[in-house]
mmCIF file of C-alpha atoms in Angstrom:
data_model
loop_
_atom_site.group_PDB
_atom_site.id
_atom_site.type_symbol
_atom_site.label_atom_id
_atom_site.label_comp_id
_atom_site.label_asym_id
_atom_site.label_seq_id
_atom_site.Cartn_x
_atom_site.Cartn_y
_atom_site.Cartn_z
ATOM 1 C CA UNK H 293 99.724 39.275 197.318
ATOM 2 C CA UNK H 294 98.146 36.959 194.922
ATOM 3 C CA UNK H 295 95.317 34.903 196.131
ATOM 4 C CA UNK H 296 96.228 31.452 197.216
ATOM 5 C CA UNK H 297 94.912 28.735 195.081
ATOM 6 C CA UNK H 298 92.482 26.271 196.851
ATOM 7 C CA UNK H 299 93.655 22.682 197.544
ATOM 8 C CA UNK H 300 90.951 20.087 197.093
ATOM 9 C CA UNK H 301 91.155 16.343 197.610
ATOM 10 C CA UNK H 302 91.501 14.213 194.460
ATOM 11 C CA UNK H 303 87.867 12.623 195.102
ATOM 12 C CA UNK H 304 86.476 16.245 194.830
ATOM 13 C CA UNK H 305 86.822 16.146 191.008
ATOM 14 C CA UNK H 306 84.167 14.719 188.850
ATOM 15 C CA UNK H 307 84.393 15.961 185.319
ATOM 16 C CA UNK H 308 87.568 15.288 183.047
ATOM 17 C CA UNK H 309 88.267 17.745 180.207
ATOM 18 C CA UNK H 310 90.599 16.076 177.763
ATOM 19 C CA UNK H 311 92.670 17.742 175.160
ATOM 20 C CA UNK H 312 95.320 16.453 172.641
ATOM 21 C CA UNK H 313 97.040 19.611 171.408
ATOM 22 C CA UNK H 314 98.767 22.310 173.677
ATOM 23 C CA UNK H 315 96.590 24.945 171.891
ATOM 24 C CA UNK H 316 93.561 22.998 172.956
ATOM 25 C CA UNK H 317 94.750 22.919 176.587
ATOM 26 C CA UNK H 318 95.377 26.641 176.593
ATOM 27 C CA UNK H 319 91.843 27.286 175.280
ATOM 28 C CA UNK H 320 90.161 25.166 177.871
ATOM 29 C CA UNK H 321 92.292 26.735 180.811
ATOM 30 C CA UNK H 322 91.070 30.083 179.974
ATOM 31 C CA UNK H 323 87.637 28.974 180.707
ATOM 32 C CA UNK H 324 88.421 27.953 184.340
ATOM 33 C CA UNK H 325 86.570 30.141 186.862
ATOM 34 C CA UNK H 326 89.098 29.033 189.437
ATOM 35 C CA UNK H 327 92.433 27.197 189.352
ATOM 36 C CA UNK H 328 93.361 24.742 192.152
ATOM 37 C CA UNK H 329 96.636 23.504 193.499
ATOM 38 C CA UNK H 330 97.891 20.069 192.348
ATOM 39 C CA UNK H 331 97.141 16.889 194.276
ATOM 40 C CA UNK H 332 99.465 13.963 195.078
ATOM 41 C CA UNK H 333 99.161 11.460 192.271
ATOM 42 C CA UNK H 334 99.099 7.550 192.292
ATOM 43 C CA UNK H 335 102.669 6.418 191.838
ATOM 44 C CA UNK H 336 101.587 4.763 188.536
ATOM 45 C CA UNK H 337 99.902 7.884 187.193
ATOM 46 C CA UNK H 338 102.388 9.715 185.083
ATOM 47 C CA UNK H 339 100.077 12.244 183.502
ATOM 48 C CA UNK H 340 100.214 16.023 184.271
ATOM 49 C CA UNK H 341 97.001 17.571 185.346
ATOM 50 C CA UNK H 342 95.520 21.146 185.679
ATOM 51 C CA UNK H 343 92.847 21.256 188.234
ATOM 52 C CA UNK H 344 90.146 23.840 188.782
ATOM 53 C CA UNK H 345 86.474 24.644 188.834
ATOM 54 C CA UNK H 346 83.979 25.726 186.027
ATOM 55 C CA UNK H 347 80.739 26.768 187.470
ATOM 56 C CA UNK H 348 79.689 24.235 190.032
ATOM 57 C CA UNK H 349 82.007 21.515 188.723
ATOM 58 C CA UNK H 350 85.523 20.559 189.932
ATOM 59 C CA UNK H 351 87.393 19.645 186.684
ATOM 60 C CA UNK H 352 90.583 18.015 185.704
ATOM 61 C CA UNK H 353 92.496 19.041 182.424
ATOM 62 C CA UNK H 354 94.473 16.225 180.999
ATOM 63 C CA UNK H 355 96.304 15.370 177.714
ATOM 64 C CA UNK H 356 98.958 13.020 176.283
ATOM 65 C CA UNK H 357 102.609 13.336 176.597
ATOM 66 C CA UNK H 358 104.000 15.725 174.143
ATOM 67 C CA UNK H 359 103.989 14.560 170.591
ATOM 68 C CA UNK H 360 101.672 11.607 171.228
ATOM 69 C CA UNK H 361 98.392 11.656 169.220
ATOM 70 C CA UNK H 362 95.885 9.146 168.106
ATOM 71 C CA UNK H 363 93.473 6.728 169.591
ATOM 72 C CA UNK H 364 96.121 4.299 171.254
ATOM 73 C CA UNK H 365 97.816 7.315 173.139
ATOM 74 C CA UNK H 366 94.432 8.644 174.026
ATOM 75 C CA UNK H 367 93.264 5.394 175.606
ATOM 76 C CA UNK H 368 96.607 5.239 177.391
ATOM 77 C CA UNK H 369 96.599 8.537 179.280
ATOM 78 C CA UNK H 370 92.713 8.517 179.819
ATOM 79 C CA UNK H 371 92.889 5.053 181.307
ATOM 80 C CA UNK H 372 95.011 6.430 184.069
ATOM 81 C CA UNK H 373 92.832 9.042 185.274
ATOM 82 C CA UNK H 374 90.900 6.733 187.856
ATOM 83 C CA UNK H 375 94.386 5.827 189.478
ATOM 84 C CA UNK H 376 94.212 9.263 191.092
ATOM 85 C CA UNK H 377 90.738 10.720 190.448
ATOM 86 C CA UNK H 378 88.176 7.982 191.445
ATOM 87 C CA UNK H 379 85.228 10.210 191.144
ATOM 88 C CA UNK H 380 85.670 11.489 187.560
ATOM 89 C CA UNK H 381 82.684 9.779 185.917
ATOM 90 C CA UNK H 382 82.424 11.566 182.629
ATOM 91 C CA UNK H 383 84.655 13.354 180.229
ATOM 92 C CA UNK H 384 84.528 16.016 177.636
ATOM 93 C CA UNK H 385 86.825 15.670 174.593
ATOM 94 C CA UNK H 386 87.461 19.263 173.549
ATOM 95 C CA UNK H 387 89.347 20.409 170.665
ATOM 96 C CA UNK H 388 89.738 20.771 166.863
ATOM 97 C CA UNK H 389 88.384 18.707 164.076
ATOM 98 C CA UNK H 390 87.724 18.665 160.194
ATOM 99 C CA UNK H 391 84.306 19.383 158.931
ATOM 100 C CA UNK H 392 82.324 17.662 156.378
ATOM 101 C CA UNK H 393 80.010 20.165 154.805
ATOM 102 C CA UNK H 394 76.633 18.661 153.427
ATOM 103 C CA UNK H 395 75.055 21.397 151.488
ATOM 104 C CA UNK H 396 72.524 22.815 151.730
ATOM 105 C CA UNK H 397 71.108 21.227 154.867
ATOM 106 C CA UNK H 398 74.225 21.240 156.926
ATOM 107 C CA UNK H 399 76.392 24.043 156.127
ATOM 108 C CA UNK H 400 79.332 23.310 158.289
ATOM 109 C CA UNK H 401 81.956 26.069 158.087
ATOM 110 C CA UNK H 402 85.359 26.952 159.582
ATOM 111 C CA UNK H 403 84.734 28.083 163.252
ATOM 112 C CA UNK H 404 81.572 26.140 163.682
ATOM 113 C CA UNK H 405 81.185 23.598 166.463
ATOM 114 C CA UNK H 406 80.196 19.984 165.942
ATOM 115 C CA UNK H 407 79.097 17.880 168.951
ATOM 116 C CA UNK H 408 78.858 14.110 168.874
ATOM 117 C CA UNK H 409 75.216 13.903 169.929
ATOM 118 C CA UNK H 410 73.031 13.168 166.841
ATOM 119 C CA UNK H 411 69.382 12.871 167.011
ATOM 120 C CA UNK H 412 69.631 9.317 165.763
ATOM 121 C CA UNK H 413 72.578 7.033 165.020
ATOM 122 C CA UNK H 414 75.842 6.477 166.873
ATOM 123 C CA UNK H 415 77.730 9.459 168.476
ATOM 124 C CA UNK H 416 81.150 8.203 167.089
ATOM 125 C CA UNK H 417 82.151 5.721 164.376
ATOM 126 C CA UNK H 418 85.571 4.326 164.201
ATOM 127 C CA UNK H 419 86.059 4.225 160.500
ATOM 128 C CA UNK H 420 89.384 2.537 160.272
ATOM 129 C CA UNK H 421 88.292 -0.606 162.024
ATOM 130 C CA UNK H 422 86.165 -3.262 160.339
ATOM 131 C CA UNK H 423 86.298 -5.803 157.560
ATOM 132 C CA UNK H 424 88.045 -5.006 154.362
ATOM 133 C CA UNK H 425 85.549 -5.117 151.434
ATOM 134 C CA UNK H 426 85.579 -4.193 147.845
ATOM 135 C CA UNK H 427 84.813 -0.567 148.608
ATOM 136 C CA UNK H 428 87.333 -0.215 151.359
ATOM 137 C CA UNK H 429 86.836 -0.882 155.219
ATOM 138 C CA UNK H 430 83.227 -1.747 156.034
ATOM 139 C CA UNK H 431 82.815 -0.385 159.492
ATOM 140 C CA UNK H 432 81.878 -2.921 162.252
ATOM 141 C CA UNK H 433 82.315 -0.950 165.209
ATOM 142 C CA UNK H 434 80.346 2.019 166.606
ATOM 143 C CA UNK H 435 81.284 3.422 169.841
ATOM 144 C CA UNK H 436 79.305 4.255 173.151
ATOM 145 C CA UNK H 437 76.941 7.068 173.156
ATOM 146 C CA UNK H 438 77.619 9.814 175.649
ATOM 147 C CA UNK H 439 76.044 9.243 179.085
ATOM 148 C CA UNK H 440 72.503 10.470 179.775
ATOM 149 C CA UNK H 441 73.897 12.972 182.292
ATOM 150 C CA UNK H 442 75.732 14.722 179.469
ATOM 151 C CA UNK H 443 73.028 14.336 176.819
ATOM 152 C CA UNK H 444 70.577 16.087 179.332
ATOM 153 C CA UNK H 445 73.065 18.960 179.378
ATOM 154 C CA UNK H 446 73.367 18.989 175.515
ATOM 155 C CA UNK H 447 69.508 19.278 175.128
ATOM 156 C CA UNK H 448 69.588 22.210 177.674
ATOM 157 C CA UNK H 449 72.267 23.956 175.755
ATOM 158 C CA UNK H 450 70.616 23.352 172.486
ATOM 159 C CA UNK H 451 67.181 24.887 173.778
ATOM 160 C CA UNK H 452 69.108 27.779 175.166
ATOM 161 C CA UNK H 453 70.927 28.380 171.674
ATOM 162 C CA UNK H 454 67.536 28.154 169.855
ATOM 163 C CA UNK H 455 65.873 30.587 171.986
ATOM 164 C CA UNK H 456 68.409 33.168 171.308
ATOM 165 C CA UNK H 457 67.000 33.305 167.698
ATOM 166 C CA UNK H 458 68.795 36.011 165.697
ATOM 167 C CA UNK H 459 71.113 36.614 168.612
ATOM 168 C CA UNK H 460 72.775 33.071 168.361
ATOM 169 C CA UNK H 461 76.347 34.510 168.415
ATOM 170 C CA UNK H 462 75.789 35.949 171.857
ATOM 171 C CA UNK H 463 75.689 32.308 173.050
ATOM 172 C CA UNK H 464 79.600 32.352 172.649
ATOM 173 C CA UNK H 465 80.276 36.115 173.065
ATOM 174 C CA UNK H 466 80.742 36.178 176.944
ATOM 175 C CA UNK H 467 83.005 33.181 176.915
ATOM 176 C CA UNK H 468 85.093 34.333 173.819
ATOM 177 C CA UNK H 469 85.917 37.589 175.371
ATOM 178 C CA UNK H 470 88.321 35.723 177.698
ATOM 179 C CA UNK H 471 90.614 34.868 174.851
ATOM 180 C CA UNK H 472 93.499 37.114 173.705
ATOM 181 C CA UNK H 473 93.792 38.370 170.219
ATOM 182 C CA UNK H 474 95.389 35.238 168.689
ATOM 183 C CA UNK H 475 92.228 33.359 169.317
ATOM 184 C CA UNK H 476 90.025 35.754 167.289
ATOM 185 C CA UNK H 477 88.126 34.868 164.189
ATOM 186 C CA UNK H 478 90.523 34.741 161.227
ATOM 187 C CA UNK H 479 89.858 37.317 158.433
ATOM 188 C CA UNK H 480 88.901 36.088 154.991
ATOM 189 C CA UNK H 481 89.076 32.522 153.615
ATOM 190 C CA UNK H 482 91.943 30.305 154.292
ATOM 191 C CA UNK H 483 91.523 28.672 150.771
ATOM 192 C CA UNK H 484 91.772 31.756 148.637
ATOM 193 C CA UNK H 485 95.165 30.806 147.232
ATOM 194 C CA UNK H 486 94.127 27.369 145.986
ATOM 195 C CA UNK H 487 92.582 26.221 142.682
ATOM 196 C CA UNK H 488 89.215 28.124 142.495
ATOM 197 C CA UNK H 489 87.756 25.571 140.244
ATOM 198 C CA UNK H 490 87.484 22.977 143.265
ATOM 199 C CA UNK H 491 86.135 25.557 145.791
ATOM 200 C CA UNK H 492 82.579 25.725 146.702
ATOM 201 C CA UNK H 493 81.432 29.509 147.013
ATOM 202 C CA UNK H 494 79.011 30.140 149.767
ATOM 203 C CA UNK H 495 77.402 33.328 150.833
ATOM 204 C CA UNK H 496 78.361 35.250 153.954
ATOM 205 C CA UNK H 497 76.186 34.449 157.132
ATOM 206 C CA UNK H 498 74.078 37.024 158.499
ATOM 207 C CA UNK H 499 75.613 39.162 161.403
ATOM 208 C CA UNK H 500 75.131 37.372 164.634
ATOM 209 C CA UNK H 501 75.096 33.950 162.868
ATOM 210 C CA UNK H 502 78.820 33.543 162.305
ATOM 211 C CA UNK H 503 79.032 30.365 164.674
ATOM 212 C CA UNK H 504 76.679 27.382 164.309
ATOM 213 C CA UNK H 505 76.314 24.369 166.415
ATOM 214 C CA UNK H 506 75.719 21.080 164.724
ATOM 215 C CA UNK H 507 74.767 17.742 166.431
ATOM 216 C CA UNK H 508 76.004 14.844 164.546
ATOM 217 C CA UNK H 509 77.894 11.517 164.286
ATOM 218 C CA UNK H 510 81.713 12.159 164.475
ATOM 219 C CA UNK H 511 84.072 9.907 162.364
ATOM 220 C CA UNK H 512 87.258 8.892 164.340
ATOM 221 C CA UNK H 513 90.414 7.149 163.124
ATOM 222 C CA UNK H 514 94.107 7.350 162.994
ATOM 223 C CA UNK H 515 94.232 8.666 159.375
ATOM 224 C CA UNK H 516 94.960 12.271 158.805
ATOM 225 C CA UNK H 517 92.256 13.234 156.479
ATOM 226 C CA UNK H 518 93.694 15.076 153.471
ATOM 227 C CA UNK H 519 92.198 13.036 150.532
ATOM 228 C CA UNK H 520 88.796 14.431 149.261
ATOM 229 C CA UNK H 521 88.297 11.038 147.650
ATOM 230 C CA UNK H 522 88.584 9.130 150.892
ATOM 231 C CA UNK H 523 86.436 11.830 152.719
ATOM 232 C CA UNK H 524 83.596 11.551 150.039
ATOM 233 C CA UNK H 525 83.663 7.690 150.289
ATOM 234 C CA UNK H 526 83.464 7.736 154.096
ATOM 235 C CA UNK H 527 80.944 10.592 154.049
ATOM 236 C CA UNK H 528 78.720 8.611 151.672
ATOM 237 C CA UNK H 529 78.704 5.664 154.004
ATOM 238 C CA UNK H 530 77.900 7.786 157.142
ATOM 239 C CA UNK H 531 75.750 10.436 155.850
ATOM 240 C CA UNK H 532 74.893 11.970 159.117
ATOM 241 C CA UNK H 533 78.495 12.561 159.943
ATOM 242 C CA UNK H 534 79.669 16.173 159.906
ATOM 243 C CA UNK H 535 83.255 15.831 161.447
ATOM 244 C CA UNK H 536 86.543 13.865 161.304
ATOM 245 C CA UNK H 537 88.823 13.547 164.149
ATOM 246 C CA UNK H 538 91.546 11.166 165.363
ATOM 247 C CA UNK H 539 91.117 10.534 169.180
ATOM 248 C CA UNK H 540 87.547 9.840 170.202
ATOM 249 C CA UNK H 541 87.820 6.196 169.071
ATOM 250 C CA UNK H 542 90.405 5.623 171.825
ATOM 251 C CA UNK H 543 88.493 7.232 174.437
ATOM 252 C CA UNK H 544 84.741 6.467 174.368
ATOM 253 C CA UNK H 545 85.051 2.907 175.723
ATOM 254 C CA UNK H 546 87.467 4.052 178.433
ATOM 255 C CA UNK H 547 85.526 6.892 179.876
ATOM 256 C CA UNK H 548 81.929 7.990 179.099
ATOM 257 C CA UNK H 549 82.398 11.077 177.043
ATOM 258 C CA UNK H 550 80.920 13.777 174.846
ATOM 259 C CA UNK H 551 83.113 14.849 171.946
ATOM 260 C CA UNK H 552 83.172 18.503 171.107
ATOM 261 C CA UNK H 553 85.050 19.698 167.992
ATOM 262 C CA UNK H 554 85.637 23.223 166.735
ATOM 263 C CA UNK H 555 86.108 23.079 162.875
ATOM 264 C CA UNK H 556 89.671 24.015 161.898
ATOM 265 C CA UNK H 557 89.640 22.733 158.277
ATOM 266 C CA UNK H 558 87.454 20.806 155.691
ATOM 267 C CA UNK H 559 89.452 17.499 156.086
ATOM 268 C CA UNK H 560 91.144 18.002 152.668
ATOM 269 C CA UNK H 561 94.452 19.009 151.187
ATOM 270 C CA UNK H 562 93.897 22.731 152.007
ATOM 271 C CA UNK H 563 94.823 22.067 155.659
ATOM 272 C CA UNK H 564 96.461 24.983 157.398
ATOM 273 C CA UNK H 565 97.035 26.215 160.996
ATOM 274 C CA UNK H 566 95.155 29.392 160.433
ATOM 275 C CA UNK H 567 91.847 28.467 162.217
ATOM 276 C CA UNK H 568 93.076 26.073 164.754
ATOM 277 C CA UNK H 569 93.209 28.637 167.688
ATOM 278 C CA UNK H 570 89.847 29.954 167.038
ATOM 279 C CA UNK H 571 88.384 26.661 166.482
ATOM 280 C CA UNK H 572 89.875 25.508 169.841
ATOM 281 C CA UNK H 573 88.402 28.500 171.502
ATOM 282 C CA UNK H 574 84.816 27.994 170.211
ATOM 283 C CA UNK H 575 84.975 24.293 171.213
ATOM 284 C CA UNK H 576 86.062 25.228 174.733
ATOM 285 C CA UNK H 577 83.370 28.031 174.982
ATOM 286 C CA UNK H 578 80.664 25.356 174.050
ATOM 287 C CA UNK H 579 82.158 23.116 176.817
#
């Protein structure tokens, strides 16, 4: 007989784990130490939740209706959380994003993790909202920083990661063991079939250093980033940003949140799905 799942009251849940794509949800769900039975929802709350526990925290997993993406859809479903779960005070937006490599100082690679918690500057910048100027949109809005409670946890995680020294990869190893084969590190380069003239050749990382964690500003907007010209222009304006994504701008002012992105592409025309599952897995492992 299978073990009966616990059923807790709605006010027992304090952390929201927010995803956009089904593959992100699957990656987060694997990290649950325990899954719980559903609760009765507020009659106006149409979202679907997965409930459970990670460590000492009771958490909810929630995402948008199928096919809905972008900041408006994100603000909509996240705004409904407190209809049912009054005690959810912080959120983690966990999933995939596009990297902005800044060599040699910030060698962001596929499968790395970028966390929206820079040492200075805003956590998230909405790059598609502002005044239209001669050089494109001049950003006039930056978004709320993560709450101090989450920043304290980030500092503790960073300290632990740095203490591992040459064994940094073991930071993720235990968690990544939970994932099936389809979440494993893809072999080789996903850009090998593209024009080699435009590729940047970088040496392999040392064994045990395949995954790096970067703390930086994250650029958020509804534009699917495929143009290197647009990427370069925005990157030049926000020189401490290492990641593009599409949903944080709709979330940060609705629920205090930390944005965690596994790098699945380089925000250019070479986009493919080959790294998405692995990137979702490393983001979930960090969370």
